[in-house]
PDB file of C-alpha atoms in Angstrom:
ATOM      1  CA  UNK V   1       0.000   0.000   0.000  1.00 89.00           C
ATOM      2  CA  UNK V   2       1.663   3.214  -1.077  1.00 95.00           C
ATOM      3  CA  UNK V   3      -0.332   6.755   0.342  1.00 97.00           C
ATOM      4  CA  UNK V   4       0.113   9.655  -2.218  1.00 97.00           C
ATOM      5  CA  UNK V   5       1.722  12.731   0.410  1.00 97.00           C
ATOM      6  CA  UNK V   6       0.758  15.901  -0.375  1.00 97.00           C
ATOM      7  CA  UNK V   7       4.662  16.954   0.661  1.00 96.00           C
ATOM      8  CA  UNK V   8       6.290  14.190  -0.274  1.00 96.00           C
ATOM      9  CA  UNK V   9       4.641  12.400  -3.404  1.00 95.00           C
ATOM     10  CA  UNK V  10       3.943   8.769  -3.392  1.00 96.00           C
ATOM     11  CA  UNK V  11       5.390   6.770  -0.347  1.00 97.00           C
ATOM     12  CA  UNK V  12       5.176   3.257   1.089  1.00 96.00           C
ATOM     13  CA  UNK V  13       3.159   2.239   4.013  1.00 95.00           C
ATOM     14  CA  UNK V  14       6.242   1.897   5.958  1.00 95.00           C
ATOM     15  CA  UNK V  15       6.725   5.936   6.886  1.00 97.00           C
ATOM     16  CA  UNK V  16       3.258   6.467   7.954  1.00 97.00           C
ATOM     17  CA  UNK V  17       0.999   5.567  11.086  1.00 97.00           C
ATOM     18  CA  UNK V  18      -2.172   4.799  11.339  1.00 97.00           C
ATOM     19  CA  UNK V  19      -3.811   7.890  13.473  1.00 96.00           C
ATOM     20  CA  UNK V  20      -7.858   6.742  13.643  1.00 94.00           C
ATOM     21  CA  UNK V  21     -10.926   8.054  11.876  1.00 94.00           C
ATOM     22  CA  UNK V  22     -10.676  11.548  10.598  1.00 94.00           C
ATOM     23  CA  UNK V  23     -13.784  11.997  13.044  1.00 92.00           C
ATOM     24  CA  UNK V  24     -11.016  13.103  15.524  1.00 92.00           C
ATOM     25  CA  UNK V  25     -10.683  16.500  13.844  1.00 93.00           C
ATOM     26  CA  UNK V  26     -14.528  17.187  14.601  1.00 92.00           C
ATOM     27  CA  UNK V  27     -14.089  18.181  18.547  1.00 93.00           C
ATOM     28  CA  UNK V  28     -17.426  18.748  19.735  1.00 94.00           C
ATOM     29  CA  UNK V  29     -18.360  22.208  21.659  1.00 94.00           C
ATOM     30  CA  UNK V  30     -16.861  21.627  25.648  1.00 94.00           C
ATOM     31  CA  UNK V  31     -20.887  21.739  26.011  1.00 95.00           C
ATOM     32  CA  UNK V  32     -22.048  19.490  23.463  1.00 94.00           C
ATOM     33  CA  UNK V  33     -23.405  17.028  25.868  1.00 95.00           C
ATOM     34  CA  UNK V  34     -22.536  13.420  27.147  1.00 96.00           C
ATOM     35  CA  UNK V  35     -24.177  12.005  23.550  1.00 96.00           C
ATOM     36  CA  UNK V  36     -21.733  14.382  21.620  1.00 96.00           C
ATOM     37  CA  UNK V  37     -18.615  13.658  23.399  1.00 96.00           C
ATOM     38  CA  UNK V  38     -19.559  10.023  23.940  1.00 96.00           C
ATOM     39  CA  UNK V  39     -19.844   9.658  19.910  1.00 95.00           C
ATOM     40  CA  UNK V  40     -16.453  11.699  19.416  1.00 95.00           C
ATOM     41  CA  UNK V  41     -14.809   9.429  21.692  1.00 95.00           C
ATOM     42  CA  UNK V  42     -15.827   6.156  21.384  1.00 95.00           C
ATOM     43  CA  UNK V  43     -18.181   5.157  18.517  1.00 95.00           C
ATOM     44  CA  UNK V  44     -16.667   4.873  15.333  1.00 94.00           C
ATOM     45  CA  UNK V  45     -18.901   3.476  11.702  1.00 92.00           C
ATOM     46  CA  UNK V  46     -17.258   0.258  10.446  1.00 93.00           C
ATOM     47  CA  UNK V  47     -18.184   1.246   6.539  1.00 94.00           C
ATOM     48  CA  UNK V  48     -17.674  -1.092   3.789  1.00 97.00           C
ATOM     49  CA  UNK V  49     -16.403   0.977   0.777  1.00 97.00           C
ATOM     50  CA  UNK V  50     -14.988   4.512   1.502  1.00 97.00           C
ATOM     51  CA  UNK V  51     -13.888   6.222   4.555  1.00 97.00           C
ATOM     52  CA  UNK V  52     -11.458   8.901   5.461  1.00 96.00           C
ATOM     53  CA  UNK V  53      -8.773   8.547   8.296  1.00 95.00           C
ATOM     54  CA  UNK V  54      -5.853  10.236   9.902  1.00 97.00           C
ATOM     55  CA  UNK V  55      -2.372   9.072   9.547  1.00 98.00           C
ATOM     56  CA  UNK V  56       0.829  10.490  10.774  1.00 98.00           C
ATOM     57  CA  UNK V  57       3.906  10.874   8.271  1.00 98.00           C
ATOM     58  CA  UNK V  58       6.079  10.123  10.924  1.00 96.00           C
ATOM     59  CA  UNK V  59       9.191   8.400   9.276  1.00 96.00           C
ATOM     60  CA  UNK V  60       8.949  11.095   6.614  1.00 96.00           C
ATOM     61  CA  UNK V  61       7.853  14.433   6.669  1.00 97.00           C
ATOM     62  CA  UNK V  62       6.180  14.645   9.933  1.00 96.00           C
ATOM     63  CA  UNK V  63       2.170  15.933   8.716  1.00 96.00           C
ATOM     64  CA  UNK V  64      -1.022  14.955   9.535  1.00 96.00           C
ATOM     65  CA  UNK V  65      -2.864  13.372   6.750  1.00 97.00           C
ATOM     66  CA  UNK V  66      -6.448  13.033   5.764  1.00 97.00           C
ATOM     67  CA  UNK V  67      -6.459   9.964   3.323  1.00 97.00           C
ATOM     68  CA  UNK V  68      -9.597   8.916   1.898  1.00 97.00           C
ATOM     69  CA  UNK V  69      -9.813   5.353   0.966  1.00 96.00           C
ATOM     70  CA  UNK V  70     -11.675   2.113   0.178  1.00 97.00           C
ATOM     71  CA  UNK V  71     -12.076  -0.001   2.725  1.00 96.00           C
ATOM     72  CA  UNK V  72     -13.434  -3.102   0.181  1.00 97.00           C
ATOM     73  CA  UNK V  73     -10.848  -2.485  -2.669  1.00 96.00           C
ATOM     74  CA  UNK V  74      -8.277  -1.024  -0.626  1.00 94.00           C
ATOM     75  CA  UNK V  75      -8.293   1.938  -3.232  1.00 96.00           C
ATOM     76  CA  UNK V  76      -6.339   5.012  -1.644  1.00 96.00           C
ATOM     77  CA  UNK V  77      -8.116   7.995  -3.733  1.00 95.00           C
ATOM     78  CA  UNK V  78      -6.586  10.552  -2.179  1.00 95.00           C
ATOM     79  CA  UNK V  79      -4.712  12.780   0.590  1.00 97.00           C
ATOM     80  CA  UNK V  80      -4.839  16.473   1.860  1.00 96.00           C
ATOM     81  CA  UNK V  81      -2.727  17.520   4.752  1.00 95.00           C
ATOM     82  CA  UNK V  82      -4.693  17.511   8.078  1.00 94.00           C
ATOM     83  CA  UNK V  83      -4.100  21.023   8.471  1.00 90.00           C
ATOM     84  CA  UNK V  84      -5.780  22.317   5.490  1.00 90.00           C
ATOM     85  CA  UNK V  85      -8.789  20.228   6.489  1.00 89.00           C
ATOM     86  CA  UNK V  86      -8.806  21.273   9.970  1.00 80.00           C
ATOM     87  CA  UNK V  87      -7.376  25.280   9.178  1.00 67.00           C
ATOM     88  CA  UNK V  88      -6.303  26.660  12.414  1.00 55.00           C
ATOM     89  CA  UNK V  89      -2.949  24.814  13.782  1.00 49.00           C
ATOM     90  CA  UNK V  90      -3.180  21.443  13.682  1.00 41.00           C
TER      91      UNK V  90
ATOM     92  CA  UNK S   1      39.191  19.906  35.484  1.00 79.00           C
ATOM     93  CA  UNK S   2      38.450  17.388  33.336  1.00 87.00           C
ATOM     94  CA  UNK S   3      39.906  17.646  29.710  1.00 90.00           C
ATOM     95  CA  UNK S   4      36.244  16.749  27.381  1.00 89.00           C
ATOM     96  CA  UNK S   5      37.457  15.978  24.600  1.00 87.00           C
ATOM     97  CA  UNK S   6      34.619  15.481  21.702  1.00 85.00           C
ATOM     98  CA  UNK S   7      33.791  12.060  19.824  1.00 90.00           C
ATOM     99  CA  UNK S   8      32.142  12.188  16.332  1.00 94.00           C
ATOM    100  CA  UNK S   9      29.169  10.379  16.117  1.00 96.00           C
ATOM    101  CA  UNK S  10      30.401   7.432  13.992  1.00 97.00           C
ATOM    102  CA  UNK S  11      34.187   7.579  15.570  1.00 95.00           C
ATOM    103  CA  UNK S  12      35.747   4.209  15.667  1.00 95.00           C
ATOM    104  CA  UNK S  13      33.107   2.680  13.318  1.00 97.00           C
ATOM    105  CA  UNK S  14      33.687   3.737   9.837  1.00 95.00           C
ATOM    106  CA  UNK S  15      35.129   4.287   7.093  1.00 97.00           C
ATOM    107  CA  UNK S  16      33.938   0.499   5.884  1.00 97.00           C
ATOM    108  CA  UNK S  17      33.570  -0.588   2.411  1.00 96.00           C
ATOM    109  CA  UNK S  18      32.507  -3.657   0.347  1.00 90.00           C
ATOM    110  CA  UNK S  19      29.511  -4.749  -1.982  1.00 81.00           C
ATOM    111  CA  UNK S  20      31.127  -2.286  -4.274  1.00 86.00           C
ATOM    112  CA  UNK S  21      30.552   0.925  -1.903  1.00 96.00           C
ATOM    113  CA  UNK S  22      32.233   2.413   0.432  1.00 97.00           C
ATOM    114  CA  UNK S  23      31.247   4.617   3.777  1.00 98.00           C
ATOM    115  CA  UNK S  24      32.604   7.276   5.486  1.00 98.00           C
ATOM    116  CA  UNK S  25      31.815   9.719   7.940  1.00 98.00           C
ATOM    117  CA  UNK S  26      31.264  13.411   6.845  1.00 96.00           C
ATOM    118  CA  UNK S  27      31.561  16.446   9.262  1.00 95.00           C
ATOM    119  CA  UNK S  28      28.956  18.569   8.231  1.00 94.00           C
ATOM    120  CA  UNK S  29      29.930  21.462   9.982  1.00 95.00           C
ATOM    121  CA  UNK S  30      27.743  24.021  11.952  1.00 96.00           C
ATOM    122  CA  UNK S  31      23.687  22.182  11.961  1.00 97.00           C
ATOM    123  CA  UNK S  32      20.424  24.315  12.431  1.00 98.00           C
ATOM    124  CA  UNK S  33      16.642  23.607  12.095  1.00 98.00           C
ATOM    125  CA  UNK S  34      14.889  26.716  10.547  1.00 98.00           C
ATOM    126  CA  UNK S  35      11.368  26.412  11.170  1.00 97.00           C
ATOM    127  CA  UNK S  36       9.274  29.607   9.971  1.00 97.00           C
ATOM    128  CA  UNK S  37       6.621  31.128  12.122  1.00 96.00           C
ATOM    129  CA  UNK S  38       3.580  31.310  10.918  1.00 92.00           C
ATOM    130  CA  UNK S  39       2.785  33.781   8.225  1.00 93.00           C
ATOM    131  CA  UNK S  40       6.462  34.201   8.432  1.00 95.00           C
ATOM    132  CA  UNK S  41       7.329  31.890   5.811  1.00 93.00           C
ATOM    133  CA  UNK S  42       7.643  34.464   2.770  1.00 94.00           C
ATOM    134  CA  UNK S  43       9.647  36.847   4.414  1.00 96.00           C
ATOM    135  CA  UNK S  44      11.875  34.484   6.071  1.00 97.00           C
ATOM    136  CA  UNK S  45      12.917  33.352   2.510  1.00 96.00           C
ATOM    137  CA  UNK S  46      13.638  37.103   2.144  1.00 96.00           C
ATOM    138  CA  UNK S  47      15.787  36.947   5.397  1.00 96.00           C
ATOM    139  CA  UNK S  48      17.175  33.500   4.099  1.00 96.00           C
ATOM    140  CA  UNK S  49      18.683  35.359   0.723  1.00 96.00           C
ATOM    141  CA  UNK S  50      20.105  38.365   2.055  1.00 96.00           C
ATOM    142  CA  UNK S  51      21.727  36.355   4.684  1.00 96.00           C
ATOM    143  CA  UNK S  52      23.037  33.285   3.535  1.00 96.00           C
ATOM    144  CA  UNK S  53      23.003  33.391  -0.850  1.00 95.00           C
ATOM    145  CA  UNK S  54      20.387  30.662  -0.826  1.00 96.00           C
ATOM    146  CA  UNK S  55      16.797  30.173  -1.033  1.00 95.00           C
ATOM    147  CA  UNK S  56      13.850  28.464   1.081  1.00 96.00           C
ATOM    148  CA  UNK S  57      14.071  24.375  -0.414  1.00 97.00           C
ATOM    149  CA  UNK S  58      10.774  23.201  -2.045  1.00 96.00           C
ATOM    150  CA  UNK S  59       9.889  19.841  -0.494  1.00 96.00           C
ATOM    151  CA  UNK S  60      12.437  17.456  -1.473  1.00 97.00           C
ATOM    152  CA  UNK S  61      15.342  19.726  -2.538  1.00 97.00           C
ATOM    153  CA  UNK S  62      18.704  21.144  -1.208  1.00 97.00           C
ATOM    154  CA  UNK S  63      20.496  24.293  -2.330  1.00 96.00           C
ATOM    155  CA  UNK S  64      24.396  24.060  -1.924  1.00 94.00           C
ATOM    156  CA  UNK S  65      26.596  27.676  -1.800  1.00 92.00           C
ATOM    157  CA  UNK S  66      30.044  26.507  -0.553  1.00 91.00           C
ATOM    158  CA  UNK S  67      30.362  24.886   2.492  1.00 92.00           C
ATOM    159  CA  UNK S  68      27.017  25.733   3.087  1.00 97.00           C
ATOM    160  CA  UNK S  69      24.003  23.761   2.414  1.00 97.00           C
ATOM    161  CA  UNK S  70      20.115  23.897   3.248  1.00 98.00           C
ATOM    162  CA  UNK S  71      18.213  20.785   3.128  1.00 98.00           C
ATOM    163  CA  UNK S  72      14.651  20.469   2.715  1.00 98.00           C
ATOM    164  CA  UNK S  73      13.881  18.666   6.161  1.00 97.00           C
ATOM    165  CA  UNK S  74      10.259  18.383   6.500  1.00 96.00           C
ATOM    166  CA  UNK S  75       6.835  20.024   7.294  1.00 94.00           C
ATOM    167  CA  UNK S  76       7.789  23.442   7.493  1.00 92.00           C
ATOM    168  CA  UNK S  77      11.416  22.870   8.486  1.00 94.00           C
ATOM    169  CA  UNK S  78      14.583  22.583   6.831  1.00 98.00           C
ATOM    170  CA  UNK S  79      18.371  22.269   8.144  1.00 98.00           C
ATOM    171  CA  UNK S  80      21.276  24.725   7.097  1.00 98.00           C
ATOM    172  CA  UNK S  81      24.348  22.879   7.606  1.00 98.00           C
ATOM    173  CA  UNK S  82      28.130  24.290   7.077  1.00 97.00           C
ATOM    174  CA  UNK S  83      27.714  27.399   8.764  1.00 97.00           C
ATOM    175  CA  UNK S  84      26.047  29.568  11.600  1.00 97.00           C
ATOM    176  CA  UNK S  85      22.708  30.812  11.170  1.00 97.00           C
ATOM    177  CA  UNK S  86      22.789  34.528  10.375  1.00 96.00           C
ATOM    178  CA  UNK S  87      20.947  36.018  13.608  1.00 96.00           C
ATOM    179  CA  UNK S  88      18.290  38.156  11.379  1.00 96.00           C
ATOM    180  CA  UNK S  89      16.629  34.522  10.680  1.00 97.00           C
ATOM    181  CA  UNK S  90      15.060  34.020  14.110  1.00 97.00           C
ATOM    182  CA  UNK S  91      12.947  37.219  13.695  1.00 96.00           C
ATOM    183  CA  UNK S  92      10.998  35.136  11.159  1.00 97.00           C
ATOM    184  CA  UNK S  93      12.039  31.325  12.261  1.00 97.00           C
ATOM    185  CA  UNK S  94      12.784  29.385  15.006  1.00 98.00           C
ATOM    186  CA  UNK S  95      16.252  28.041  14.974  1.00 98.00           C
ATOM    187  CA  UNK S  96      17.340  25.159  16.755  1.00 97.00           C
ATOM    188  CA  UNK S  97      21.117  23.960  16.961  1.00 97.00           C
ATOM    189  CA  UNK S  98      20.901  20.315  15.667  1.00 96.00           C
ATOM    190  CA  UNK S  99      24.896  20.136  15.507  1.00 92.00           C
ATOM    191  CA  UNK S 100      25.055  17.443  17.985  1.00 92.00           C
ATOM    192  CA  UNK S 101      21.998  15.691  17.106  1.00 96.00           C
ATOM    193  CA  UNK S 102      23.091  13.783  13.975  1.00 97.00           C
ATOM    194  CA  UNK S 103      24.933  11.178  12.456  1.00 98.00           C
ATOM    195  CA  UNK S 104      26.050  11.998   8.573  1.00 98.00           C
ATOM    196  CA  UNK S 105      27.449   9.063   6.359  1.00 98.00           C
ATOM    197  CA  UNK S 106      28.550   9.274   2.895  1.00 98.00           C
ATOM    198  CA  UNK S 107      27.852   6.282   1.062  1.00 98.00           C
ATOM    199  CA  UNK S 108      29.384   5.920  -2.199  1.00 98.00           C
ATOM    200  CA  UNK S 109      30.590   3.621  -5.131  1.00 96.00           C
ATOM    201  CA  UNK S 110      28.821   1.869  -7.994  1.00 94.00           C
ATOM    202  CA  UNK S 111      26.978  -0.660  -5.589  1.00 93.00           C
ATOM    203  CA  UNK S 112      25.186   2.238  -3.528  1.00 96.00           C
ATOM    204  CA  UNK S 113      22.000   2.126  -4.679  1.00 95.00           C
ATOM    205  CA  UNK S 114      21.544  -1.525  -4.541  1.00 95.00           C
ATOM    206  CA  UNK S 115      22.476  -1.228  -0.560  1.00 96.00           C
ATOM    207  CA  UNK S 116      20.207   1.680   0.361  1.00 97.00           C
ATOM    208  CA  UNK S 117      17.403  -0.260  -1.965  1.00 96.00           C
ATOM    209  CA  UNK S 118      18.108  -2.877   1.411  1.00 96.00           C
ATOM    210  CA  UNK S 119      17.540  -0.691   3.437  1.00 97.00           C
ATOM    211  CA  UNK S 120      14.640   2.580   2.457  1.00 97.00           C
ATOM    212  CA  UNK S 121      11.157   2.086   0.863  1.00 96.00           C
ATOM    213  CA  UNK S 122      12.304   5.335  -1.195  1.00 96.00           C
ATOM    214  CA  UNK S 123      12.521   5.135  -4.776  1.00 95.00           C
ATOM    215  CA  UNK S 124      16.355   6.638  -5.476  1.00 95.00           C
ATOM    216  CA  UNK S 125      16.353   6.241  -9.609  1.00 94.00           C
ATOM    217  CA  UNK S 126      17.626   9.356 -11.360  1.00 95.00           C
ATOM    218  CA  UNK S 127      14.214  10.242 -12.519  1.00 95.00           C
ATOM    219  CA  UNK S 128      12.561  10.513  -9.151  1.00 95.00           C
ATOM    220  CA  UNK S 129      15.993  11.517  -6.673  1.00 97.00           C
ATOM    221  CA  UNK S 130      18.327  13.417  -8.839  1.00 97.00           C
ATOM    222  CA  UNK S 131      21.379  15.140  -7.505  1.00 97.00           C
ATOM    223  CA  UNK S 132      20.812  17.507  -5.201  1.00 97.00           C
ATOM    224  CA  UNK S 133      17.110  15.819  -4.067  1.00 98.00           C
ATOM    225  CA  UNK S 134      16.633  15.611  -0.528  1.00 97.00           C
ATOM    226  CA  UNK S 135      14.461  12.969   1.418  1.00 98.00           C
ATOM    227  CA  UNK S 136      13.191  12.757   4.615  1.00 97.00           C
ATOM    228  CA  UNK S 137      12.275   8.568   4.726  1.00 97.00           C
ATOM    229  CA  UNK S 138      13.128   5.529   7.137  1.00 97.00           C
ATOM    230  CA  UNK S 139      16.532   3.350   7.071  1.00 97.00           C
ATOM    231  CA  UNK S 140      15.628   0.081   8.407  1.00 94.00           C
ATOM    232  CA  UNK S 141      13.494   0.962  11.281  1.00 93.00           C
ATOM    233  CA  UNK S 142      15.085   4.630  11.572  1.00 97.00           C
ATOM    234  CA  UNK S 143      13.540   8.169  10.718  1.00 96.00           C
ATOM    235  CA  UNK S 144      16.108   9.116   8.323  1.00 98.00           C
ATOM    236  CA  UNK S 145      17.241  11.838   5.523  1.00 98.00           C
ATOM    237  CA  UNK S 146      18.601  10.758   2.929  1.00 98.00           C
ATOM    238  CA  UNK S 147      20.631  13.459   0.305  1.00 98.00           C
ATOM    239  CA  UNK S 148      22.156  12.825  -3.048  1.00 97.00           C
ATOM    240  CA  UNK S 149      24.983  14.040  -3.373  1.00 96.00           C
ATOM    241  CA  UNK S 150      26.648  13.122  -6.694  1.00 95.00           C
ATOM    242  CA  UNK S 151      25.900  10.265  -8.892  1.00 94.00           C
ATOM    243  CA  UNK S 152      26.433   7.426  -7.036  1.00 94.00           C
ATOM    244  CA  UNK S 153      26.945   9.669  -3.780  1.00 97.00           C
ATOM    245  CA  UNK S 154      24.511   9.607  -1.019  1.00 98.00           C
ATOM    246  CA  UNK S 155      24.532  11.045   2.458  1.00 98.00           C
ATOM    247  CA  UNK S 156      22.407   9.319   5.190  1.00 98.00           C
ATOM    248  CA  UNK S 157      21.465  10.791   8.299  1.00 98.00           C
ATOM    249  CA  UNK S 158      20.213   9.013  10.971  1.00 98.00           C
ATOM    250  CA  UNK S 159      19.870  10.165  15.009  1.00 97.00           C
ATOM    251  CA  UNK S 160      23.488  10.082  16.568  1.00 97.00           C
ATOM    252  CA  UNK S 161      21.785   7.710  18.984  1.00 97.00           C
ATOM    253  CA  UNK S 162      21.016   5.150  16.261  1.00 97.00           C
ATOM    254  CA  UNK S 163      25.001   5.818  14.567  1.00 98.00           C
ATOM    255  CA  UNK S 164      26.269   2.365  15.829  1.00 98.00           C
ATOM    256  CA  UNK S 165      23.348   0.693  14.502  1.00 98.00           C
ATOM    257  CA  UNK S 166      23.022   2.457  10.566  1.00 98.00           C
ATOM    258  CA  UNK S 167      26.746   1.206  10.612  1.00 98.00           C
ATOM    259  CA  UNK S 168      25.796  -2.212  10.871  1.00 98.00           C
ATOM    260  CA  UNK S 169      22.568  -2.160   9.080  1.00 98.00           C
ATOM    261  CA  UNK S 170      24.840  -0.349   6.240  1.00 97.00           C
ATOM    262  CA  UNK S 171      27.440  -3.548   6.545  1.00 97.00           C
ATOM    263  CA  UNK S 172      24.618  -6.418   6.882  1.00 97.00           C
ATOM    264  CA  UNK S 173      23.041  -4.622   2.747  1.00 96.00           C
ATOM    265  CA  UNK S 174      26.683  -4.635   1.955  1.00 96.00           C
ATOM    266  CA  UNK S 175      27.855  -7.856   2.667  1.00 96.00           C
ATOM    267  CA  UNK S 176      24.505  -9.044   1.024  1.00 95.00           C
ATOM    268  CA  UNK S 177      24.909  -7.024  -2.292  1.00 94.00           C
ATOM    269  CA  UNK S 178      28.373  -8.319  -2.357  1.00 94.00           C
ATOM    270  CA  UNK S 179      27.034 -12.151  -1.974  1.00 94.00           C
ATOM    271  CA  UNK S 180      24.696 -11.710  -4.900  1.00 88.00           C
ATOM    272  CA  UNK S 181      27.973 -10.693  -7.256  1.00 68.00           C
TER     273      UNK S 181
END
C-alpha cells in the first residue's frame, strides 16, 4: 500500500501511522453534551467501501494526513494535509 | 578539570567498504533547524537570501553555496548545515542547533543504490531523486534523511543515537549485495 503525500509524493506504508478516523478533527463544543462527546470518543462506523482517516507521516515528513480510501478495494483515492482540512494549527 | 574531549558520532566505526561501496563519515559542519513562524514563511525566505546566498528548499530539494548547504527537512522545516545561522533569521524562524543531534554518512561507489534499496522504501532512480534531491524517509526501522549528493553519492542521516546501529545495518546490505555478485 503506497499513500500519495501531499509533501512528499507517493510513499510506502512503511513511513506512515495509522492515526484513527478523521472523526477526531470534529471536537465537539466543551458543552455538546454526554451524547456528543460520547460519539467523538468512542463510537466509530465500520463502513464497507470509503472512509477517510488520519495518519501520521512520521518516518517522513512529519504531517497529519487526511487519506480517503476504500475499505473493500483497498483503493487510496486521495490525501490532503490535516491542516488544510482542519485550518487553524493542527 | 576534566579535559572533554569530543567524539564524532560514527568515531571508531567507519570508514567500511565492500559490496562495491564504500562509507565514510562526513563532518557537516555548523547544523540548524529553521522552522518559519507562521505567516512568516515568505519573508523568512527574504531573510534567508540576504543572509546566507540561498533560497527556502521546495519539499524534497537542497540548495548548496560553498560549504554551506540547506536541506529540505520536513513540514515546514529545513536544516542549514556548514555554517552559523545569520541572527536576522530568528525574527521570522525558530532556529534550533541540531549540531550534535546527527549522524552523517557518505555512502558511495557503484553498488550504492543496490544497498540503500536494502535498506529505504524510497525510490532513489535518477528520474525521481536526482542530484541535489533531498528525502526525509526511514533506514531500516530509523527516521532518516537521505541526500544525493553526486551520482552514485549519497549522504544518510540518521539520530546520533542510532550511529552504531546504521553502521551495521549499512554492513549487513553490503555484505549481502556483495554475496549476490
Amino acid at each position: 500500500m503506497r499513500i500519495p503525500c501531499p509533501i512528499c509524493g507517493s510513499r510506502d506504508i512503511r513511513e506512515f501511522d495509522y492515526m484513527g478516523h478523521a472523526q477526531a478533527l470534529d471536537r465537539p463544543d466543551p458543552g455538546a453534551g454526554a451524547q456528543a462527546w460520547d460519539d467523538y470518543l468512542h463510537n466509530r462506523d465500520n463502513p464497507a467501501g470509503p472512509t477517510r482517516d488520519l495518519w501520521f507521516h512520521g518516518m517522513g515528513c512529519g504531517a497529519w494526513l487526511v487519506v480517503e480510501r476504500d475499505t473493500v478495494s483497498h483503493e487510496v483515492t486521495g490525501a490532503t494535509l490535516a491542516r488544510d482540512v482542519k485550518g487553524g494549527a493542527a | 578539570m576534566a579535559e572533554l574531549v569530543a567524539r564524532t558520532p560514527c568515531a571508531g566505526l567507519l570508514p567500511i567498504a565492500g559490496g562495491g561501496v564504500r562509507v565514510t563519515e562526513v563532518d557537516p559542519g555548523p547544523m540548524t533547524a529553521i522552522a518559519p513562524f507562521r505567516g512568516k514563511e515568505k519573508t523568512l525566505a527574504g531573510a534567508l537570501k540576504r543572509a546566507h546566498g540561498v533560497g527556502w528548499p521546495a519539499p524534497g530539494q537542497s540548495e548548496a553555496s560553498g560549504d554551506l548547504r540547506i536541506l529540505w527537512f520536513g513540514h515546514s522545516h529545513a536544516l542549514l548545515t556548514g555554517v552559523a545561522p545569520k541572527p536576522t533569521l530568528a525574527n521570522h524562524a525558530a532556529l534550533t542547533d541540531q549540531g550534535d543531534a546527527w549522524a552523517v554518512v557518505q555512502v558511495e561507489g557503484a553498488g550504492t543504490r543496490d544497498v540503500l534499496a536494502r535498506l529505504t522504501p524510497l525510490d532513489l532512480r535518477d528520474g525521481a531523486f536526482p542530484v541535489g534531491a533531498c528525502a526525509r524517509s526511514e533506514v531500516q526501522h530509523m527516521q532518516a534523511a537521505i541526500l544525493r549528493v553526486a551520482g552514485d553519492a549519497y549522504r544518510v542521516m540518521v539520530f546520533r543515537s542510532m550511529a552504531r546501529t546504521l553502521v551495521h545495518d549499512l554492513q549487513v546490505a553490503m555484505r549481502g549485495v556483495a554475496a549476490r555478485g
